[in-house]
């Protein structure tokens, strides 16, 4: 299976001036763990993850005044849609990452997460849903 088969193509894209609270609100509403940050003044494409926001709040920083650009990872590991899921998992493992931005011909095509890969690899996706207790 390839990255293009597992990646999310609906991407949350934010600018560098968004506050961390705005980013967290949008990420929560869309149920995503990362946002692509487009900042042409700082090198282009970056990623802001839920962990970046958590680290900032844990340091006592104000999410209403902290801006995405100050917490964005710009040294990004990109995946290609033609990578295998094994290649993506290997890149994540070696980089300590949970998300990879997928580039196709230099354009953002999607994001693949650890959860996306597990969902594709899990034999549970081939079984019927388990009954819940009390139902």
mmCIF file of C-alpha atoms in Angstrom, residues 42-90:
data_model
loop_
_atom_site.group_PDB
_atom_site.id
_atom_site.type_symbol
_atom_site.label_atom_id
_atom_site.label_comp_id
_atom_site.label_asym_id
_atom_site.label_seq_id
_atom_site.Cartn_x
_atom_site.Cartn_y
_atom_site.Cartn_z
ATOM 1 C CA UNK A 42 10.289 31.949 6.507
ATOM 2 C CA UNK A 43 11.016 29.355 3.874
ATOM 3 C CA UNK A 44 7.640 28.085 2.778
ATOM 4 C CA UNK A 45 6.058 24.990 4.266
ATOM 5 C CA UNK A 46 6.100 24.051 7.932
ATOM 6 C CA UNK A 47 4.043 21.937 10.303
ATOM 7 C CA UNK A 48 2.407 22.741 13.632
ATOM 8 C CA UNK A 49 1.356 19.758 15.704
ATOM 9 C CA UNK A 50 -0.778 19.265 18.765
ATOM 10 C CA UNK A 51 2.447 18.455 20.624
ATOM 11 C CA UNK A 52 3.888 21.875 19.688
ATOM 12 C CA UNK A 53 0.826 23.554 21.190
ATOM 13 C CA UNK A 54 0.935 21.340 24.291
ATOM 14 C CA UNK A 55 4.632 22.132 24.838
ATOM 15 C CA UNK A 56 3.942 25.866 24.636
ATOM 16 C CA UNK A 57 1.063 25.710 27.109
ATOM 17 C CA UNK A 58 3.151 23.473 29.381
ATOM 18 C CA UNK A 59 5.816 26.182 29.459
ATOM 19 C CA UNK A 60 3.205 28.673 30.660
ATOM 20 C CA UNK A 61 3.026 30.581 27.377
ATOM 21 C CA UNK A 62 -0.227 32.307 26.513
ATOM 22 C CA UNK A 63 -1.995 30.566 23.594
ATOM 23 C CA UNK A 64 -3.822 33.834 22.832
ATOM 24 C CA UNK A 65 -0.593 35.705 22.129
ATOM 25 C CA UNK A 66 1.785 32.983 20.929
ATOM 26 C CA UNK A 67 1.871 32.801 17.129
ATOM 27 C CA UNK A 68 2.118 29.690 15.006
ATOM 28 C CA UNK A 69 5.380 30.799 13.381
ATOM 29 C CA UNK A 70 7.198 30.642 16.732
ATOM 30 C CA UNK A 71 6.253 26.981 17.187
ATOM 31 C CA UNK A 72 6.278 25.689 13.631
ATOM 32 C CA UNK A 73 8.733 23.027 12.556
ATOM 33 C CA UNK A 74 10.305 24.232 9.332
ATOM 34 C CA UNK A 75 12.861 21.422 9.030
ATOM 35 C CA UNK A 76 10.130 19.172 7.694
ATOM 36 C CA UNK A 77 10.423 15.583 6.492
ATOM 37 C CA UNK A 78 8.288 15.282 3.379
ATOM 38 C CA UNK A 79 6.846 12.093 1.928
ATOM 39 C CA UNK A 80 5.949 11.369 -1.673
ATOM 40 C CA UNK A 81 2.564 9.872 -2.551
ATOM 41 C CA UNK A 82 4.410 6.974 -4.185
ATOM 42 C CA UNK A 83 6.269 5.979 -1.024
ATOM 43 C CA UNK A 84 5.229 2.714 0.532
ATOM 44 C CA UNK A 85 3.701 2.848 3.992
ATOM 45 C CA UNK A 86 6.822 1.058 5.199
ATOM 46 C CA UNK A 87 8.977 3.924 3.899
ATOM 47 C CA UNK A 88 6.741 6.469 5.613
ATOM 48 C CA UNK A 89 6.769 4.515 8.882
ATOM 49 C CA UNK A 90 10.556 4.264 8.702
#
